[in-house]
């Protein structure tokens, strides 16, 4: 029996579309063991809705890793989920990364963390949730052919991550369909410059330019219509004392970067704006989590 | 009489298209004074070719600044140029930034460095040469409406910048015309991820990922045909001991980032490849220059 703790992740961090994500201190727990017959139990987020069959994502991830290791035994899986589903908080990356980490442990650890990152990215499609889910921290991920190369940064410890989580779900697939296939060179330059600024600001703890350094034109403008209230929150974020504000992953959650003393106010403001649009929401005050998926 | 020393700059630094540039220790000197009648003298690079009339770039930059200051006096300008023209080393940004800095001094310094950056960027069209020419160091520049916002980083001191400078010239205008107006989201993501990696690597002096962190797909692939030899140099750079390699600005110069002991070898290699393509070239071993345009 193994027990893995795997963090939620915030991808598309500001302008870092498909490249930058951070792990936060909100976790799913995966218990896994070989057993005489397959069995899956779920409690917490997704209870009663998540499949308990062979298409369960944790199960599929575990099976895929075990197959690479040449193991065909049945699995008992018990999930205790705290990460809300389809809200842009990396629940699927957590299932894939956590499922693979657990299976790898049960198999006698035939694969390295780097290999698991590559397997999980292949399954998830993008590395920006997977990498921080596996290694923790704020991670920059780039792909070169089949390989993911990453660099982990530490977030300034005095920066709180406030996430407003709407009640409604938004599938990543649907959120991706609204993006144009082509963009202007000037739009790419917009995000490239902000990304450079973001990494520089986080590296030296300079918050003065964070507001500008978290701007994006590659995905947020197209996802406005899918997330009522987002545009208003982004517009007011600075005047509400937030240092930066952006969509979490593909949405619908919205992230505010704030100093500790402003965290509650920022959360209430965001939930309030969602409320005006008849979107029920709650907020979480989170920290970057420096550990990725861990056997506990 | 004022004398300004202004550095050459390497823009489009790796994946940082239109956003990241560094000042290097290769300078133009601009002497300027109010005089009874306009006069321009040039020695060094561009001598005998650079206009001595009203369309001289230093003159135009100085005039434009003096106009904002409400001054109409005639100018005496003497240029001692060391920065080669139209080779991707920021000679025009040096003329504009240096000319404005000199004129500002003569006018009694009515404008701040930030204002000069905005004026110079408006005249040059892009901030990535202008900003390091004015403030020095490795600079990240982004535009917000009419304003340029920048952040200066220091380059790791053990990194040498070797520049192979072909004898032929390539106008930025022509080099820009070959770029497509639209690009794929995956291409933008390619440069965004590498840019994040580049800033992270330079911030903490981690050279292990620099090769990957200096890759670009936004402009280099389209400029291959304009710079014979570039493709071969980029392909061999890693095996020749270079930590990173990319086109300098819009080209045709090519930059190799190397440790000091590899600098000569890298320069000779690049010049050798250019030679095989019948392109005469020389190489310069440079350092980042932490000061921008300075009154000396």
XYZ file of C-alpha atoms in Angstrom:
592
model
C 0.000 0.000 0.000
C 1.255 3.457 -0.874
C -0.210 6.846 -0.079
C 0.639 9.814 -2.312
C -0.116 13.453 -1.619
C -0.285 15.541 -4.791
C -0.820 19.307 -5.017
C -3.208 21.413 -7.042
C -1.461 23.574 -9.645
C -2.064 26.910 -11.288
C -0.961 26.798 -14.918
C -0.950 29.524 -17.592
C 0.588 31.581 -14.804
C 0.064 35.176 -16.042
C 1.627 35.430 -19.496
C 3.317 32.015 -19.232
C 0.777 30.206 -21.398
C 1.426 26.446 -21.503
C 4.849 27.062 -19.851
C 4.609 28.328 -16.276
C 2.718 26.798 -13.403
C 2.922 26.685 -9.659
C 1.988 24.048 -7.098
C -0.221 25.234 -4.218
C -1.029 23.818 -0.797
C -4.305 22.124 -1.696
C -4.021 18.366 -2.134
C -5.488 15.147 -3.369
C -4.529 11.943 -1.551
C -4.185 8.714 -3.477
C -3.983 5.357 -1.747
C -3.039 2.476 -4.011
C -2.182 -1.169 -3.700
C -2.043 -4.300 -5.761
C -5.132 -6.400 -5.092
C -6.939 -9.512 -6.208
C -9.512 -7.501 -8.184
C -9.748 -3.867 -9.347
C -11.540 -1.482 -7.018
C -11.765 2.317 -6.896
C -13.219 4.452 -4.105
C -13.634 8.219 -4.130
C -14.396 10.682 -1.373
C -14.357 14.470 -1.363
C -14.371 16.458 -4.609
C -15.996 14.488 -7.416
C -17.466 11.884 -5.071
C -20.415 10.220 -6.771
C -19.404 11.624 -10.158
C -15.873 10.462 -10.827
C -15.832 7.158 -12.668
C -15.011 4.124 -10.567
C -14.296 2.093 -13.690
C -11.404 1.608 -16.046
C -11.694 5.159 -17.405
C -10.899 6.631 -13.977
C -7.998 8.975 -14.637
C -5.862 7.890 -11.684
C -6.437 4.289 -12.702
C -5.545 4.970 -16.325
C -2.378 6.814 -15.340
C -1.332 4.061 -12.954
C -2.088 1.359 -15.519
C -0.135 3.174 -18.202
C 2.924 3.358 -15.956
C 2.599 -0.240 -14.823
C 2.353 -1.337 -18.443
C 5.694 0.349 -19.153
C 7.076 -1.550 -16.164
C 5.613 -4.822 -17.490
C 3.232 -5.277 -14.538
C -0.357 -6.442 -15.038
C -1.698 -6.844 -11.487
C -5.089 -5.470 -10.439
C -5.239 -2.246 -8.429
C -7.080 -1.035 -5.388
C -7.319 2.776 -5.463
C -8.794 5.076 -2.875
C -9.006 8.791 -3.637
C -9.501 11.547 -1.112
C -9.891 14.636 -3.247
C -9.594 18.234 -2.147
C -8.891 19.745 -5.583
C -12.106 20.903 -7.270
C -12.679 19.451 -10.748
C -12.617 21.423 -13.996
C -11.901 24.770 -12.328
C -8.408 25.410 -13.678
C -6.658 24.006 -10.623
C -4.923 21.074 -12.241
C -7.074 18.278 -10.873
C -6.449 16.092 -13.916
C -2.682 16.688 -13.775
C -2.829 15.773 -10.078
C -4.651 12.537 -10.922
C -2.182 11.648 -13.656
C 0.991 12.676 -11.816
C -0.219 11.247 -8.501
C -1.470 8.033 -10.075
C 1.825 7.490 -11.823
C 3.891 8.321 -8.732
C 1.873 5.848 -6.669
C 2.088 3.111 -9.284
C 5.820 3.724 -9.706
C 6.323 3.260 -5.975
C 4.301 0.034 -5.951
C 6.328 -1.228 -8.923
C 9.563 -0.723 -6.998
C 10.387 2.711 -8.464
C 11.603 1.627 -11.907
C 11.197 5.173 -13.259
C 12.785 8.496 -12.288
C 10.834 11.678 -11.576
C 11.970 12.994 -14.977
C 10.563 9.949 -16.737
C 7.286 10.300 -14.865
C 7.109 13.949 -15.963
C 7.506 12.875 -19.584
C 4.898 10.093 -19.283
C 2.438 12.369 -17.484
C 2.917 15.223 -19.958
C 2.256 12.867 -22.839
C -1.011 11.811 -21.184
C -2.058 15.325 -20.108
C -0.994 17.094 -23.304
C 0.824 20.005 -21.657
C 3.571 20.202 -19.068
C 2.603 23.326 -17.141
C 0.374 21.580 -14.594
C 2.188 18.256 -14.639
C 5.654 19.573 -13.818
C 4.746 21.515 -10.661
C 2.413 18.648 -9.629
C 5.450 16.358 -9.736
C 8.270 18.624 -8.539
C 6.464 21.419 -6.690
C 7.261 25.112 -6.642
C 6.894 27.511 -9.529
C 8.054 25.620 -12.583
C 9.002 26.736 -16.059
C 8.496 23.888 -18.515
C 9.481 23.637 -22.147
C 9.196 20.755 -24.521
C 11.895 19.547 -26.842
C 10.622 16.734 -28.999
C 9.316 14.095 -26.536
C 11.186 15.479 -23.593
C 10.136 18.073 -21.022
C 12.860 20.330 -19.678
C 12.005 22.357 -16.605
C 13.441 24.746 -14.113
C 11.994 25.231 -10.681
C 11.892 28.669 -9.081
C 10.906 29.534 -5.578
C 8.095 31.997 -5.160
C 8.692 34.920 -2.811
C 7.339 33.720 0.537
C 5.450 36.941 1.240
C 3.212 36.462 -1.789
C -0.182 34.908 -1.127
C -2.143 33.224 -3.885
C -5.851 33.926 -3.555
C -8.007 31.813 -5.841
C -11.643 32.581 -6.486
C -13.297 29.306 -7.471
C -16.667 29.566 -9.235
C -19.167 26.811 -8.671
C -19.553 26.090 -12.374
C -17.130 23.880 -14.247
C -15.292 24.621 -17.468
C -13.643 21.821 -19.380
C -10.125 22.517 -20.603
C -11.191 21.180 -23.977
C -13.954 23.743 -24.320
C -11.718 26.542 -23.018
C -9.118 25.560 -25.603
C -11.549 25.502 -28.507
C -12.175 29.241 -28.235
C -8.503 30.084 -28.808
C -7.515 31.157 -32.314
C -4.987 28.929 -34.054
C -2.986 31.912 -35.306
C -1.902 35.092 -33.614
C -0.095 38.300 -34.475
C 3.620 38.728 -33.872
C 2.801 41.686 -31.622
C 0.642 39.477 -29.407
C 3.453 36.960 -29.041
C 5.840 39.819 -28.193
C 3.365 41.080 -25.583
C 3.440 37.769 -23.710
C 7.172 37.168 -24.238
C 8.084 40.513 -22.677
C 5.683 40.058 -19.749
C 6.976 36.528 -19.172
C 10.553 37.785 -18.998
C 9.436 40.490 -16.594
C 7.486 37.981 -14.474
C 10.420 35.621 -14.013
C 12.740 38.535 -13.253
C 10.290 40.007 -10.710
C 9.702 36.671 -8.966
C 13.438 35.907 -8.960
C 14.329 39.033 -7.044
C 11.074 39.587 -5.139
C 10.349 42.870 -6.919
C 6.583 43.266 -6.798
C 6.458 46.760 -8.308
C 6.036 45.477 -11.866
C 4.000 42.338 -11.113
C 0.757 43.863 -12.293
C 2.222 44.398 -15.756
C 4.207 41.168 -15.580
C 1.056 39.066 -15.128
C -0.805 40.433 -18.160
C -1.747 38.119 -21.007
C -3.237 38.487 -24.470
C -2.909 34.893 -25.684
C -5.825 33.254 -23.921
C -7.635 35.473 -21.416
C -9.303 37.778 -23.979
C -10.863 34.754 -25.708
C -12.060 33.180 -22.492
C -13.882 36.226 -21.158
C -17.174 34.991 -22.525
C -16.719 31.628 -20.791
C -16.021 33.197 -17.394
C -18.549 35.935 -16.552
C -16.932 38.354 -14.101
C -13.332 37.648 -15.071
C -12.954 40.809 -17.114
C -14.331 42.966 -14.296
C -12.054 41.325 -11.735
C -8.945 41.861 -13.899
C -9.916 45.471 -14.467
C -10.330 46.260 -10.768
C -7.561 44.049 -9.408
C -4.910 46.732 -9.071
C -7.179 49.194 -7.307
C -8.226 46.392 -4.946
C -4.625 46.032 -3.791
C -3.754 42.967 -5.820
C -0.224 42.792 -7.171
C -1.274 40.656 -10.115
C -4.407 38.912 -11.318
C -5.067 36.296 -13.996
C -7.101 33.271 -15.008
C -6.041 30.061 -13.279
C -5.145 27.539 -15.963
C -7.952 27.458 -18.513
C -10.347 28.870 -15.905
C -12.896 29.437 -14.576
C -10.972 30.131 -11.335
C -9.247 33.502 -11.066
C -5.974 34.073 -9.198
C -4.949 37.170 -7.296
C -1.379 37.610 -6.109
C -1.417 39.664 -2.941
C 0.441 40.497 0.221
C -0.888 38.587 3.209
C -2.786 41.496 4.746
C -4.780 41.997 1.530
C -5.648 38.339 0.969
C -9.086 38.230 2.581
C -10.165 41.489 0.982
C -9.039 40.267 -2.460
C -10.917 37.004 -2.050
C -14.106 38.749 -0.977
C -13.841 41.222 -3.817
C -13.484 38.479 -6.431
C -16.336 36.414 -5.004
C -18.408 39.603 -4.891
C -17.839 40.346 -8.581
C -18.711 36.779 -9.515
C -21.838 37.131 -7.398
C -22.936 40.208 -9.355
C -22.807 38.054 -12.466
C -24.906 35.393 -10.709
C -21.893 33.120 -10.467
C -21.620 31.415 -7.100
C -18.008 31.246 -5.995
C -15.806 30.769 -2.940
C -12.220 31.755 -2.364
C -9.122 29.992 -1.072
C -6.023 31.666 0.344
C -3.100 29.503 -0.718
C 0.678 29.373 -0.677
C 3.071 27.968 -3.194
C 3.877 24.433 -2.203
C 7.524 23.582 -2.709
C 6.991 19.836 -2.793
C 5.361 18.004 -5.642
C 3.705 14.602 -5.461
C 5.109 12.819 -2.412
C 4.789 9.371 -0.939
C 3.554 9.967 2.613
C 30.285 70.956 -25.295
C 29.237 67.513 -24.136
C 30.745 64.114 -24.859
C 28.558 61.021 -24.626
C 29.720 57.405 -24.726
C 27.001 55.032 -25.870
C 27.221 51.241 -26.075
C 26.401 48.789 -28.835
C 23.475 46.509 -27.993
C 22.391 42.992 -28.840
C 18.619 42.839 -29.180
C 16.322 39.886 -29.901
C 18.423 38.191 -27.257
C 17.717 34.488 -27.870
C 13.946 33.983 -27.687
C 13.373 37.532 -26.373
C 12.183 38.952 -29.680
C 11.590 42.721 -29.469
C 11.874 42.484 -25.638
C 15.344 41.538 -24.401
C 18.635 43.219 -25.229
C 22.007 43.699 -23.643
C 24.547 46.507 -23.805
C 28.117 45.459 -24.675
C 31.481 47.149 -24.268
C 31.775 48.525 -27.795
C 31.036 52.229 -28.042
C 30.240 55.223 -30.175
C 31.339 58.637 -28.909
C 29.226 61.669 -29.619
C 30.529 65.197 -29.099
C 27.896 67.880 -29.341
C 27.626 71.603 -28.794
C 25.448 74.514 -29.732
C 27.109 76.472 -32.533
C 26.568 79.337 -34.929
C 25.854 76.996 -37.831
C 25.101 73.247 -38.123
C 28.089 70.998 -38.688
C 28.534 67.215 -38.496
C 31.802 65.286 -38.601
C 32.191 61.511 -38.624
C 35.180 59.273 -38.066
C 35.401 55.511 -37.676
C 32.541 53.231 -38.697
C 30.431 54.801 -41.430
C 32.993 57.542 -42.176
C 32.442 58.867 -45.676
C 29.024 57.200 -45.874
C 27.005 58.507 -42.987
C 25.053 61.600 -43.943
C 26.497 64.883 -42.703
C 23.201 66.647 -43.409
C 19.886 67.079 -41.643
C 18.986 63.407 -42.081
C 21.940 62.322 -39.939
C 20.380 60.112 -37.275
C 22.225 61.620 -34.307
C 21.284 65.058 -35.549
C 17.640 64.094 -36.013
C 17.475 62.540 -32.547
C 19.088 65.592 -30.950
C 16.825 67.986 -32.870
C 13.745 66.037 -31.880
C 14.661 66.256 -28.216
C 15.591 69.948 -28.430
C 12.273 70.644 -30.109
C 10.458 69.112 -27.125
C 12.584 71.396 -24.929
C 11.707 74.417 -27.086
C 15.295 74.987 -28.230
C 16.126 75.858 -31.843
C 19.879 76.524 -31.772
C 22.234 75.060 -34.395
C 24.350 72.036 -33.473
C 27.928 71.005 -33.921
C 28.196 67.196 -33.804
C 31.301 65.054 -33.992
C 30.917 61.281 -34.108
C 33.613 58.745 -33.368
C 31.973 55.454 -34.226
C 33.125 52.019 -33.216
C 29.780 50.221 -33.685
C 29.522 48.703 -37.176
C 26.437 49.770 -39.129
C 23.530 47.511 -40.103
C 25.011 44.389 -38.531
C 22.493 43.855 -35.731
C 24.557 45.643 -33.094
C 22.215 48.515 -32.381
C 24.107 51.293 -34.128
C 20.927 53.221 -34.885
C 19.671 52.873 -31.312
C 23.079 54.132 -30.163
C 22.784 57.157 -32.455
C 19.259 57.928 -31.279
C 19.833 57.292 -27.575
C 23.262 58.950 -27.586
C 22.077 61.923 -29.635
C 19.153 62.483 -27.283
C 21.288 62.092 -24.157
C 23.818 64.622 -25.489
C 21.134 67.110 -26.523
C 19.375 66.698 -23.178
C 22.597 67.548 -21.362
C 23.160 70.620 -23.543
C 19.590 71.715 -22.895
C 20.160 71.606 -19.130
C 18.709 68.105 -18.613
C 14.999 68.924 -18.861
C 14.148 65.247 -19.394
C 14.636 62.140 -17.279
C 16.251 58.934 -18.502
C 12.770 57.364 -18.581
C 11.480 60.126 -20.818
C 14.467 59.756 -23.127
C 13.759 56.009 -23.352
C 10.202 56.755 -24.427
C 11.286 59.384 -26.980
C 14.021 57.126 -28.368
C 11.744 54.095 -28.584
C 9.185 56.119 -30.482
C 11.875 57.121 -32.990
C 13.493 53.655 -33.226
C 10.251 51.678 -33.271
C 11.275 49.049 -30.691
C 12.632 49.273 -27.174
C 14.982 46.293 -27.053
C 18.070 48.126 -28.331
C 17.118 51.540 -26.985
C 16.649 50.552 -23.358
C 20.043 48.850 -22.838
C 21.689 51.647 -24.870
C 20.289 54.127 -22.324
C 20.486 52.161 -19.074
C 23.071 49.432 -19.775
C 23.031 45.806 -18.684
C 20.657 43.141 -19.860
C 17.277 44.794 -20.111
C 13.775 43.414 -20.427
C 11.511 45.973 -22.076
C 7.788 45.946 -22.544
C 5.503 48.579 -23.965
C 2.273 49.732 -22.449
C 0.589 52.240 -24.695
C 3.189 55.015 -25.235
C 5.290 54.035 -22.264
C 8.216 51.636 -22.044
C 8.576 49.691 -18.812
C 11.862 47.913 -18.264
C 13.769 45.857 -15.779
C 17.519 45.608 -15.794
C 19.249 42.336 -14.962
C 22.921 41.764 -14.492
C 24.520 39.174 -16.714
C 26.638 36.533 -14.988
C 30.175 37.961 -15.102
C 31.752 34.715 -16.284
C 29.759 34.746 -19.512
C 31.569 36.138 -22.565
C 29.672 37.427 -25.545
C 31.430 36.525 -28.780
C 30.008 38.269 -31.821
C 30.835 37.203 -35.348
C 30.332 40.263 -37.547
C 29.983 39.622 -41.290
C 31.282 42.261 -43.645
C 27.956 42.591 -45.455
C 25.179 44.762 -44.125
C 21.534 43.834 -43.570
C 18.981 46.537 -43.015
C 16.562 45.954 -40.165
C 13.763 46.906 -42.544
C 14.664 44.127 -44.978
C 15.200 41.624 -42.157
C 11.760 42.518 -40.827
C 10.010 42.146 -44.146
C 10.724 38.403 -44.262
C 8.847 37.758 -41.007
C 5.297 36.435 -41.296
C 2.591 38.643 -39.814
C 0.863 35.687 -38.162
C 2.233 32.765 -36.248
C 0.975 29.620 -34.588
C 0.156 29.476 -30.883
C 2.740 26.678 -30.537
C 5.447 28.967 -31.912
C 4.553 31.676 -29.416
C 4.616 29.077 -26.627
C 8.035 27.904 -27.822
C 9.524 31.388 -27.361
C 7.592 32.171 -24.179
C 8.902 29.044 -22.447
C 12.476 29.626 -23.607
C 12.296 33.267 -22.528
C 11.187 32.262 -19.040
C 14.000 29.732 -18.923
C 16.527 32.306 -20.171
C 15.698 34.881 -17.522
C 15.717 32.202 -14.813
C 19.089 30.838 -15.992
C 20.699 34.276 -16.199
C 19.244 35.277 -12.831
C 20.875 32.414 -10.988
C 23.900 31.829 -13.224
C 22.743 28.343 -14.237
C 24.310 27.731 -17.646
C 23.177 24.106 -17.988
C 19.966 25.013 -19.831
C 21.235 28.073 -21.723
C 21.472 26.247 -25.010
C 17.779 25.470 -24.890
C 16.960 28.833 -23.311
C 18.443 30.751 -26.254
C 16.437 28.995 -28.958
C 14.024 30.956 -31.117
C 11.416 30.170 -33.739
C 9.936 33.629 -34.220
C 12.560 35.245 -36.417
C 15.698 33.173 -36.939
C 14.122 30.528 -39.209
C 12.912 33.260 -41.577
C 16.245 35.057 -41.630
C 18.354 32.042 -42.541
C 18.261 32.919 -46.206
C 19.473 36.457 -45.458
C 22.461 35.277 -43.398
C 24.362 32.486 -45.156
C 26.174 30.420 -42.532
C 23.861 31.256 -39.636
C 22.030 27.944 -39.753
C 25.289 25.962 -39.758
C 26.690 27.994 -36.859
C 23.554 27.462 -34.748
C 23.630 23.745 -35.511
C 27.249 23.293 -34.438
C 27.317 25.805 -31.590
C 26.800 23.343 -28.760
C 29.454 20.901 -29.958
C 31.850 23.860 -30.307
C 31.522 24.554 -26.588
C 29.111 27.459 -26.839
C 26.502 27.728 -24.082
C 24.055 29.502 -26.356
C 24.014 30.923 -29.863
C 21.628 33.221 -31.732
C 21.267 35.990 -34.254
C 22.263 39.417 -32.962
C 19.293 41.747 -33.366
C 17.987 41.391 -36.916
C 21.403 40.085 -38.016
C 23.630 39.472 -39.817
C 25.939 39.211 -36.771
C 25.751 36.003 -34.766
C 26.273 35.842 -30.989
C 27.851 33.011 -29.053
C 27.606 32.910 -25.262
C 30.689 31.165 -23.922
C 32.938 30.750 -20.947
C 36.084 32.871 -21.258
C 38.410 29.988 -22.155
C 36.225 29.061 -25.127
C 35.811 32.580 -26.505
C 38.616 32.624 -29.095
C 37.727 29.169 -30.362
C 34.050 30.114 -30.716
C 34.938 33.284 -32.617
C 37.248 31.454 -35.000
C 34.672 28.740 -35.561
C 31.936 31.231 -36.464
C 34.207 33.242 -38.762
C 35.314 29.953 -40.341
C 31.739 28.887 -41.109
C 30.967 32.292 -42.597
C 34.168 31.922 -44.684
C 32.964 28.621 -46.145
C 29.883 30.481 -47.358
C 32.127 33.163 -48.909
C 31.058 35.640 -46.240
C 33.958 37.671 -44.880
C 33.599 38.177 -41.155
C 35.548 39.085 -38.047
C 34.811 38.382 -34.431
C 34.714 40.454 -31.254
C 34.953 39.123 -27.706
C 32.719 41.357 -25.609
C 31.322 41.728 -22.121
C 27.991 43.045 -20.989
C 28.362 46.702 -20.222
C 26.477 47.726 -17.119
C 26.364 51.411 -18.003
C 24.235 52.851 -20.742
C 24.807 56.149 -22.516
C 26.963 58.289 -20.248
C 28.214 61.840 -20.317
C 32.020 61.501 -20.096
